[in-house]
PDB file of C-alpha atoms in Angstrom:
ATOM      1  CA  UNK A  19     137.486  66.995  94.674  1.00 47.00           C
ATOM      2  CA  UNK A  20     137.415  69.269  91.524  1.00 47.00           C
ATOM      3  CA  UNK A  21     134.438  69.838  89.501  1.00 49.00           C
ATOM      4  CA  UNK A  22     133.757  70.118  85.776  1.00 47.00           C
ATOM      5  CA  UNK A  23     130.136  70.696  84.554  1.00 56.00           C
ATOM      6  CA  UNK A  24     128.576  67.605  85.844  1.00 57.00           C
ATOM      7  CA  UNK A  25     131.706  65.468  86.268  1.00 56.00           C
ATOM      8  CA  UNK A  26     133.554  65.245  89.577  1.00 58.00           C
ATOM      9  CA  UNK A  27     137.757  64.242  89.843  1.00 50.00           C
ATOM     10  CA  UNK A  28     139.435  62.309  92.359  1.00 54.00           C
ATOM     11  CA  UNK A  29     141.931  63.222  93.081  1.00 60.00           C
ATOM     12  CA  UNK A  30     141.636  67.200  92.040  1.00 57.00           C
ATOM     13  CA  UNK A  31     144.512  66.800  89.239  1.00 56.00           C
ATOM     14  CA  UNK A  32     142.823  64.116  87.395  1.00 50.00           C
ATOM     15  CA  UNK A  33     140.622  66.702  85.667  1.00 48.00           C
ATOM     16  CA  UNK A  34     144.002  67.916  84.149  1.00 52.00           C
ATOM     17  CA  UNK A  35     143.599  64.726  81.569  1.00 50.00           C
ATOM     18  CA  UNK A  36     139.709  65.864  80.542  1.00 50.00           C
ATOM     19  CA  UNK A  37     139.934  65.845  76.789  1.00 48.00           C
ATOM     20  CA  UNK A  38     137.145  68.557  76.600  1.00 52.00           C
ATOM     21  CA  UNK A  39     134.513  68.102  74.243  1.00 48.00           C
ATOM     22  CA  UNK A  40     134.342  71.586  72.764  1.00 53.00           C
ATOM     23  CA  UNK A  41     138.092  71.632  72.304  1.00 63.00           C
ATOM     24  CA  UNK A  42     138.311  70.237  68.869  1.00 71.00           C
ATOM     25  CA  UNK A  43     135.401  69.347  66.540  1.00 76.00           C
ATOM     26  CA  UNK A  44     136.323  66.062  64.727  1.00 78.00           C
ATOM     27  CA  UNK A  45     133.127  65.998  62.905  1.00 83.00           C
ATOM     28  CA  UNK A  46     131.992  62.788  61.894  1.00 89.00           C
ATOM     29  CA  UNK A  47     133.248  59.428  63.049  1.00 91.00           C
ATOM     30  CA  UNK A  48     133.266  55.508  63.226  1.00 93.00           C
ATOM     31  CA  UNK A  49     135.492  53.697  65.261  1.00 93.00           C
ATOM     32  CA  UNK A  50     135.023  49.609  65.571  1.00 93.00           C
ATOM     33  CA  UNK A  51     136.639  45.983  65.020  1.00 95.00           C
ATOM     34  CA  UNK A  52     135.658  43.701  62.561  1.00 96.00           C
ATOM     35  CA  UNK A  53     136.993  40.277  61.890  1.00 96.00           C
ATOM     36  CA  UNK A  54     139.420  39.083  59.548  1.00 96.00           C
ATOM     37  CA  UNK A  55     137.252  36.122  57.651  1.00 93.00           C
ATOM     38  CA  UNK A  56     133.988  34.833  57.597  1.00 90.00           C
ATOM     39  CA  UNK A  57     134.361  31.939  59.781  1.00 91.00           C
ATOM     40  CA  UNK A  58     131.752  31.898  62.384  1.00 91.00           C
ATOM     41  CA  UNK A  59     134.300  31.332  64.912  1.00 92.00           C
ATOM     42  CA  UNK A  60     136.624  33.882  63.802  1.00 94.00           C
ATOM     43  CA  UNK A  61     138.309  35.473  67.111  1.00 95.00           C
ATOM     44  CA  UNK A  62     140.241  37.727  65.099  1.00 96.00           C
ATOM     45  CA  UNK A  63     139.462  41.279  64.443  1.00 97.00           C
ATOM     46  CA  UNK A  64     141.264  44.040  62.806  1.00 97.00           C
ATOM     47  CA  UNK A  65     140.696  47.527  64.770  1.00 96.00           C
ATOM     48  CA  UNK A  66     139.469  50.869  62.430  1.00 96.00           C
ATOM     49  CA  UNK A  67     139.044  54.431  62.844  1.00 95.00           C
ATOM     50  CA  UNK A  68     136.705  55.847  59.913  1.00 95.00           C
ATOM     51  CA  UNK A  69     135.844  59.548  59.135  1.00 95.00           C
ATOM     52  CA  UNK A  70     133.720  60.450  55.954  1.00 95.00           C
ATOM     53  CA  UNK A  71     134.605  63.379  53.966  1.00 95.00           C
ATOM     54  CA  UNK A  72     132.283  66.290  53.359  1.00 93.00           C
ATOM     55  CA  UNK A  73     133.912  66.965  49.976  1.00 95.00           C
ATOM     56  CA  UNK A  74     131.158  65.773  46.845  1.00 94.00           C
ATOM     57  CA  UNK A  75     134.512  64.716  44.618  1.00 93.00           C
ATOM     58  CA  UNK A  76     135.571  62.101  47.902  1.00 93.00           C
ATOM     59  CA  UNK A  77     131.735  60.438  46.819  1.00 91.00           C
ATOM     60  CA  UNK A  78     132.524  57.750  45.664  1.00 94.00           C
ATOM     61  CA  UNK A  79     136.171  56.631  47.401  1.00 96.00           C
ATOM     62  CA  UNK A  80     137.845  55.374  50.588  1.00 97.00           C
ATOM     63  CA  UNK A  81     141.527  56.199  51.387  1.00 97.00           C
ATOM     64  CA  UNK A  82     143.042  53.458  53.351  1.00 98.00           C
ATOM     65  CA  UNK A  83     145.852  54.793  55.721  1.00 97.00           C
ATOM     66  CA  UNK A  84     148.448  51.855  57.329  1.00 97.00           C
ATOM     67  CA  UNK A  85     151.301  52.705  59.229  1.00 93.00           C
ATOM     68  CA  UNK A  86     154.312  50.392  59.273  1.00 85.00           C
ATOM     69  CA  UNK A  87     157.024  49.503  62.115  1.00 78.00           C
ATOM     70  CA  UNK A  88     156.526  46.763  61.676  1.00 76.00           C
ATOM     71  CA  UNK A  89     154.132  46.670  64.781  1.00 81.00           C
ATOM     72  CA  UNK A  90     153.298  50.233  64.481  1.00 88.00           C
ATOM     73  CA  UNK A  91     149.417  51.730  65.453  1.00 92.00           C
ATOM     74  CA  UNK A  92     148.106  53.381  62.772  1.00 94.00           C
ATOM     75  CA  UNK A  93     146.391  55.744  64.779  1.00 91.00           C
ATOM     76  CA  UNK A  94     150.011  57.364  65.446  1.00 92.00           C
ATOM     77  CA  UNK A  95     149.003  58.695  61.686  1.00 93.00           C
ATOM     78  CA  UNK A  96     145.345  59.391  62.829  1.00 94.00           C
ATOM     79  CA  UNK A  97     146.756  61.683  66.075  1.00 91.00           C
ATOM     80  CA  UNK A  98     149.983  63.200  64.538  1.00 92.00           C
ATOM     81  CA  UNK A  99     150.015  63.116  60.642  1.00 94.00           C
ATOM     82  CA  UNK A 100     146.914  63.334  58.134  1.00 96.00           C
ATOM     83  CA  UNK A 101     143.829  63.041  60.669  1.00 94.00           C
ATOM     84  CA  UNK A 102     141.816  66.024  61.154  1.00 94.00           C
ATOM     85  CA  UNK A 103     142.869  66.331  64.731  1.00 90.00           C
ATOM     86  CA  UNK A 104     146.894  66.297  65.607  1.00 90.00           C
ATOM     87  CA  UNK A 105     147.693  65.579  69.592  1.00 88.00           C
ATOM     88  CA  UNK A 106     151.351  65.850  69.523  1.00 84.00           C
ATOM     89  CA  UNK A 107     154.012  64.361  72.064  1.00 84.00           C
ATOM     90  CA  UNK A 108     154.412  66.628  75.119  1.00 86.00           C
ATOM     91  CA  UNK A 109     151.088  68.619  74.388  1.00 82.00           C
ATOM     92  CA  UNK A 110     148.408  69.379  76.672  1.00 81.00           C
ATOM     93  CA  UNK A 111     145.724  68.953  74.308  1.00 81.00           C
ATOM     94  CA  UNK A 112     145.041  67.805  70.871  1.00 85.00           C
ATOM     95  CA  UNK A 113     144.114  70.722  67.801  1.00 89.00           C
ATOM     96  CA  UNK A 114     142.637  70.686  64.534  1.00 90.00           C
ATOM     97  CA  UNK A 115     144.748  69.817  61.538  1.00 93.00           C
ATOM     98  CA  UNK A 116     143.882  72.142  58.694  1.00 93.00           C
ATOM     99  CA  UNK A 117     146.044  69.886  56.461  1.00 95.00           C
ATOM    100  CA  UNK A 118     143.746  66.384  57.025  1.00 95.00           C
ATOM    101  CA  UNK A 119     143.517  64.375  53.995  1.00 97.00           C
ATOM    102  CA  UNK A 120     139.539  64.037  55.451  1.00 96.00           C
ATOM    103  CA  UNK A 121     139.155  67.208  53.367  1.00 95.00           C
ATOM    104  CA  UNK A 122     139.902  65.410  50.014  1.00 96.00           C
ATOM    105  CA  UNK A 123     139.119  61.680  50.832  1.00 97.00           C
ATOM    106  CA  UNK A 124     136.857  59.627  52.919  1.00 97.00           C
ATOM    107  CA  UNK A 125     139.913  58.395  55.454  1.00 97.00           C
ATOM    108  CA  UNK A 126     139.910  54.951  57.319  1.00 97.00           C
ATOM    109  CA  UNK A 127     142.837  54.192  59.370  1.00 97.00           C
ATOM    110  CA  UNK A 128     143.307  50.912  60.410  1.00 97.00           C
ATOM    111  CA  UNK A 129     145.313  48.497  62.807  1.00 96.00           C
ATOM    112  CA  UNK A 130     147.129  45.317  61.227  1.00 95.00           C
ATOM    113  CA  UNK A 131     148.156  42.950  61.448  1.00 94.00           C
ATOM    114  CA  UNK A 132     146.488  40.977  64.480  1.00 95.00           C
ATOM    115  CA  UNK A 133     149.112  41.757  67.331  1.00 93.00           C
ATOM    116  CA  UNK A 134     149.741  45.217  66.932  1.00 91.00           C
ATOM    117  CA  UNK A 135     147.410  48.299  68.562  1.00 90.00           C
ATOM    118  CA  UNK A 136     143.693  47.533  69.400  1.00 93.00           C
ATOM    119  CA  UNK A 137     142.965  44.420  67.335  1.00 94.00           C
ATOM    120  CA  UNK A 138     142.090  41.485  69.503  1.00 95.00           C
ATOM    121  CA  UNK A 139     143.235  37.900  68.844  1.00 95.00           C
ATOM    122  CA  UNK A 140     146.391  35.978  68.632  1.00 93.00           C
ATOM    123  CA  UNK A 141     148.675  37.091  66.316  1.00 93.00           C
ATOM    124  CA  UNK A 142     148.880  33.973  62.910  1.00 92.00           C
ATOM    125  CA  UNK A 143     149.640  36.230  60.132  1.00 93.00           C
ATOM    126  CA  UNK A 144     153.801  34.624  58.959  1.00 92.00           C
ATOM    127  CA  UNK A 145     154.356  36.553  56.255  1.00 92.00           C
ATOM    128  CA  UNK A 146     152.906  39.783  54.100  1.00 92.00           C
ATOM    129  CA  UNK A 147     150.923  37.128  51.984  1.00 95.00           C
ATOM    130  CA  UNK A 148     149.234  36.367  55.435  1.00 95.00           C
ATOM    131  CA  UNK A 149     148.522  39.875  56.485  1.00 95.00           C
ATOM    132  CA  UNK A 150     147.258  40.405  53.025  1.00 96.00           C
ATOM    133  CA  UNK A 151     144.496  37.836  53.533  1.00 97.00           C
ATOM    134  CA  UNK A 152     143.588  39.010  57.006  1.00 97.00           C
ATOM    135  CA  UNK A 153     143.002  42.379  55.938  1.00 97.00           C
ATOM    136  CA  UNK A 154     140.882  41.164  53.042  1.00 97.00           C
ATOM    137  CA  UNK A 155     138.684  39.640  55.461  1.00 97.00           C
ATOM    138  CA  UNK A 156     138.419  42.341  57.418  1.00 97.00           C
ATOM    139  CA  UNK A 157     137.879  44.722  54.306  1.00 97.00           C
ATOM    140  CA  UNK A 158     135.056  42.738  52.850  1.00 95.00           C
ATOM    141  CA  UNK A 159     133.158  43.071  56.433  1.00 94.00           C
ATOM    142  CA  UNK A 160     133.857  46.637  56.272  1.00 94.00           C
ATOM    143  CA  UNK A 161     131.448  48.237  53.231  1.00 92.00           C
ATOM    144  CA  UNK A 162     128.918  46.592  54.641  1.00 89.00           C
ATOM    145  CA  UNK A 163     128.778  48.160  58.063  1.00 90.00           C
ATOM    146  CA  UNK A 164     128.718  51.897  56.680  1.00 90.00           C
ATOM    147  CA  UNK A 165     127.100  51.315  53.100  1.00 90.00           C
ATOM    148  CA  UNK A 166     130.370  51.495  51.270  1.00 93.00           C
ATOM    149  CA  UNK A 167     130.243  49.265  48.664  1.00 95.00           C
ATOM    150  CA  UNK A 168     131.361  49.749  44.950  1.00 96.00           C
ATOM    151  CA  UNK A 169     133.935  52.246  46.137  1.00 96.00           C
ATOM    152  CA  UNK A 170     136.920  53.435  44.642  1.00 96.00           C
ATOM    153  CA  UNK A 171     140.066  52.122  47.470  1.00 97.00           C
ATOM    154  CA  UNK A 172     142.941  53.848  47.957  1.00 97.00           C
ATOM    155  CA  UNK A 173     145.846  52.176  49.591  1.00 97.00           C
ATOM    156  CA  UNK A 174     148.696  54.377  51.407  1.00 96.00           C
ATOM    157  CA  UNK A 175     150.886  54.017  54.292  1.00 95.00           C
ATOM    158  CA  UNK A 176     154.828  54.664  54.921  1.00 92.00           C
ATOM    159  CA  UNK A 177     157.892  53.060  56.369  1.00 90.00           C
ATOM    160  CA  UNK A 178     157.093  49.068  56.650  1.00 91.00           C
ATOM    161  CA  UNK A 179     153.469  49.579  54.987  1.00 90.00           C
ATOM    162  CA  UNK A 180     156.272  49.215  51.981  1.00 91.00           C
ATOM    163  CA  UNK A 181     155.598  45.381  52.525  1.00 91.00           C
ATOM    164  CA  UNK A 182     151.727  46.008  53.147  1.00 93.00           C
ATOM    165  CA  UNK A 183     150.687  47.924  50.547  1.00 95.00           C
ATOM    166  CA  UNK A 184     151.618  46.436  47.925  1.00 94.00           C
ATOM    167  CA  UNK A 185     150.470  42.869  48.790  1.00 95.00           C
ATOM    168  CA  UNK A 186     147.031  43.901  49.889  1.00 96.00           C
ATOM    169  CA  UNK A 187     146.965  45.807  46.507  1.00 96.00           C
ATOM    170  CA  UNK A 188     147.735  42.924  44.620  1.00 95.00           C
ATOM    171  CA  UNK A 189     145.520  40.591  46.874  1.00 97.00           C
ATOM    172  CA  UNK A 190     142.652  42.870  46.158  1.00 97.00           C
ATOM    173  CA  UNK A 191     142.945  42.957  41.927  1.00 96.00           C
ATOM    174  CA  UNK A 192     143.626  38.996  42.157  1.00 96.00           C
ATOM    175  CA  UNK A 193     139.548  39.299  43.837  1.00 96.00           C
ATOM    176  CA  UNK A 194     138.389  40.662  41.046  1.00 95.00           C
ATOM    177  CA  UNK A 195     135.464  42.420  43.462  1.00 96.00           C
ATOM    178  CA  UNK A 196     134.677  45.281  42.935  1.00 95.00           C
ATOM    179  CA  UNK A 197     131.948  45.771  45.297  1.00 95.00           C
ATOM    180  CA  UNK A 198     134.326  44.869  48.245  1.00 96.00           C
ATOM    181  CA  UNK A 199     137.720  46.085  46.640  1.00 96.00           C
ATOM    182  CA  UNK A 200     137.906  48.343  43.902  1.00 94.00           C
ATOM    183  CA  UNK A 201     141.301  48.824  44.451  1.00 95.00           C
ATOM    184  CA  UNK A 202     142.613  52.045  42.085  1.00 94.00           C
ATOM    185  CA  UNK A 203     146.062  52.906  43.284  1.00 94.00           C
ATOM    186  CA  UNK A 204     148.965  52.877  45.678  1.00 95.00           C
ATOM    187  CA  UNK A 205     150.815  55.480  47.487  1.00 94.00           C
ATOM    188  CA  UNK A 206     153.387  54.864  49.840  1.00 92.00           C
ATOM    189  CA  UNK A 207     155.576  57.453  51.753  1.00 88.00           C
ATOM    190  CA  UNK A 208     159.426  56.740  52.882  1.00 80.00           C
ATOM    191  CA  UNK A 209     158.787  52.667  52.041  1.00 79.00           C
ATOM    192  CA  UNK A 210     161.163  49.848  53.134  1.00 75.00           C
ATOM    193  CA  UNK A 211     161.202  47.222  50.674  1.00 73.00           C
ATOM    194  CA  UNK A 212     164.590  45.502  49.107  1.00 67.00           C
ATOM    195  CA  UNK A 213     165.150  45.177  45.062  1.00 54.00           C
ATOM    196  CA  UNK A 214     164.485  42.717  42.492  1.00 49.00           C
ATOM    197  CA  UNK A 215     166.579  39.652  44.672  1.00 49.00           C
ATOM    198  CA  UNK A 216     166.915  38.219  48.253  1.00 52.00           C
ATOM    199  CA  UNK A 217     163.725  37.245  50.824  1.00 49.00           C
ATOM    200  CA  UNK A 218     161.506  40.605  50.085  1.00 54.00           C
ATOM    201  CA  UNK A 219     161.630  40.419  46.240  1.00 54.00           C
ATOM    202  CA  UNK A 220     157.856  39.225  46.046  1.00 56.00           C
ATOM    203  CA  UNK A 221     157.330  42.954  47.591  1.00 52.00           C
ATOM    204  CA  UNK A 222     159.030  44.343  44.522  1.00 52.00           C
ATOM    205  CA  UNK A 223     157.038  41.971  42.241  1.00 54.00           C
ATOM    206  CA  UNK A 224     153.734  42.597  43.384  1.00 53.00           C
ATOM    207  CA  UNK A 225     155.022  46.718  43.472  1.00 54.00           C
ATOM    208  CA  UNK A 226     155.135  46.481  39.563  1.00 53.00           C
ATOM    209  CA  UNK A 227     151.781  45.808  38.576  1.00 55.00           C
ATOM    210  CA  UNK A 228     151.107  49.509  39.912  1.00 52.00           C
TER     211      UNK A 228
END
């Protein structure tokens, strides 16, 4: 048996796995699921990661962050591209990122759609129009749990978030909320999305209003 502080490992190696506390301060944090409508019997819940900013300018605005895959966790961006802790493949332990976008921007990273990562539920969503709706229902639960209403939202992501962005932009201006989605801009890095004709043109028509 091997011993750390007050914690005991069995076997001996297990301790090897010990994400030690004082190894990287992440500073403030919210982690939870929330559910994708109203309904009272909603089983569907959309999984987040949330870490305020201590920067006065980030006051009054939430960054969204969605990876794409399609199928792909957006904590893989939280652990090993803009969070303010990177835990790399192969590495023993994770470090602090000096380049986190948590030192411009309140930063929430979230799992969508239903069926991919920590959200719980069967997956429904058919198309981009239905994993816009889904994460509106989970977005107008979330302001309310950390007293972030009448924020600024910024919507980013890369890869298949091509497809998301744009349609949960253009979900959230057809709301015309502001309270739960005062949607400002876009930003989207190496997107997939097809031009002007064939199945994914909609993604290209909702893409212009921005």
């Amino acid at each position: 048996m091997s011993r750390v502080g007050d914690m005991s490992f069995t076997p001996p190696s297990a301790f090897l796995f010990l994400a030690h506390p004082g190894l990287v301060d992440v500073g403030e944090s919210y982690a939870d699921l929330l559910p994708v409508s109203s309904a009272m019997n909603e089983t569907s819940q959309l999984y987040f990661r949330y870490f305020p900013s201590e920067n006065p300018a980030a006051e009054d605005g939430i960054t969204v962050w969605l990876n794409g895959g399609h199928g792909c966790s957006s904590l893989e961006g939280l652990l090993q591209e803009n969070g303010p802790f990177l835990w790399q493949y192969g590495t023993f332990a994770p470090v602090q990122n000096p380049w986190t976008w948590v030192t411009l921007t309140n930063m929430v990273w979230v799992e969508q759609p239903v069926g991919t990562g920590f959200p719980q539920g069967e997956p429904t969503a058919r198309d981009e129009t239905d994993v816009a709706e889904q994460f509106l229902g989970f977005f107008r639960n979330f302001p309310g749990t950390l007293g972030l209403h009448d924020h600024k939202v910024y919507i980013t992501g890369e890869n298949y978030a091509g497809y998301y962005v744009p349609y949960i932009a253009d979900a959230m201006l057809n709301a015309n909320d502001t309270r739960y989605y005062g949607h400002e801009c876009i930003m989207i890095y190496d997107p997939r999305m097809q031009h002007r004709s064939g199945p994914d043109a909609d993604s290209c028509r909702c893409l212009r209003r921005f």
